[in-house]
């Protein structure tokens, strides 16, 4: 399977991680996962969200951290 092209930039995805809409948060997490190591700039935001214990995308964000490496 060919790698997927992320549907948004890392900066857009970082911004949307804090969106009030769950669908935007999920789309942002998917985009960051697809960016893989190129999304390392998102790590501080991901850590901050995980520390707030936001359950909606917690598992998705853990997968993103794994993809980033």
Short mmCIF file of C-alpha atoms in Angstrom, two decimals:
data_model
loop_
_atom_site.label_atom_id
_atom_site.label_comp_id
_atom_site.label_asym_id
_atom_site.label_seq_id
_atom_site.Cartn_x
_atom_site.Cartn_y
_atom_site.Cartn_z
CA UNK A 1 0.00 0.00 0.00
CA UNK A 2 1.36 3.40 -0.98
CA UNK A 3 1.90 5.91 1.82
CA UNK A 4 -0.94 8.35 2.27
CA UNK A 5 -0.45 12.05 1.69
CA UNK A 6 -1.56 13.94 4.81
CA UNK A 7 -4.68 16.04 4.25
CA UNK A 8 -3.28 18.98 6.23
CA UNK A 9 0.06 20.44 7.15
CA UNK A 10 1.68 19.80 10.52
CA UNK A 11 0.89 23.38 11.57
CA UNK A 12 -2.78 23.03 10.60
CA UNK A 13 -3.01 19.71 12.42
CA UNK A 14 -1.43 21.12 15.59
CA UNK A 15 -3.97 23.96 15.53
CA UNK A 16 -6.88 21.54 15.01
CA UNK A 17 -5.85 19.29 17.90
CA UNK A 18 -7.40 21.95 20.15
CA UNK A 19 -10.50 22.45 18.01
CA UNK A 20 -13.81 22.11 19.86
CA UNK A 21 -15.09 19.62 17.26
CA UNK A 22 -14.08 16.00 17.83
CA UNK A 23 -14.01 15.34 14.08
CA UNK A 24 -11.36 18.07 13.62
CA UNK A 25 -9.31 16.65 16.49
CA UNK A 26 -9.45 13.17 14.98
CA UNK A 27 -8.56 14.43 11.49
CA UNK A 28 -5.62 16.33 12.96
CA UNK A 29 -4.36 13.23 14.77
CA UNK A 30 -4.61 11.19 11.55
CA UNK A 31 -2.71 13.85 9.61
CA UNK A 32 0.06 13.96 12.21
CA UNK A 33 0.26 10.16 12.18
CA UNK A 34 0.61 10.25 8.39
CA UNK A 35 3.37 12.87 8.65
CA UNK A 36 5.31 10.52 10.95
CA UNK A 37 8.74 11.85 12.03
CA UNK A 38 8.13 15.09 10.11
CA UNK A 39 5.52 15.95 12.76
CA UNK A 40 8.06 16.15 15.61
CA UNK A 41 7.21 19.83 16.07
CA UNK A 42 3.77 18.72 17.31
CA UNK A 43 5.18 16.82 20.29
CA UNK A 44 4.93 19.68 22.85
CA UNK A 45 1.27 20.25 21.93
CA UNK A 46 0.53 16.53 22.07
CA UNK A 47 2.16 16.25 25.51
CA UNK A 48 0.17 19.26 26.77
CA UNK A 49 -3.09 17.71 25.57
CA UNK A 50 -2.23 14.35 27.13
CA UNK A 51 -1.45 16.08 30.45
CA UNK A 52 -4.92 17.66 30.39
CA UNK A 53 -6.29 14.10 30.23
CA UNK A 54 -8.47 14.74 27.19
CA UNK A 55 -9.97 11.30 26.59
CA UNK A 56 -11.41 11.98 23.11
CA UNK A 57 -8.17 11.58 21.19
CA UNK A 58 -5.82 10.18 23.83
CA UNK A 59 -5.27 6.82 22.10
CA UNK A 60 -4.89 8.52 18.72
CA UNK A 61 -2.24 10.86 20.13
CA UNK A 62 -0.29 7.98 21.64
CA UNK A 63 -0.23 6.38 18.19
CA UNK A 64 0.98 9.68 16.73
CA UNK A 65 3.88 9.77 19.21
CA UNK A 66 4.83 6.24 18.19
CA UNK A 67 4.71 7.23 14.49
CA UNK A 68 6.88 10.29 15.17
CA UNK A 69 9.41 8.08 16.91
#
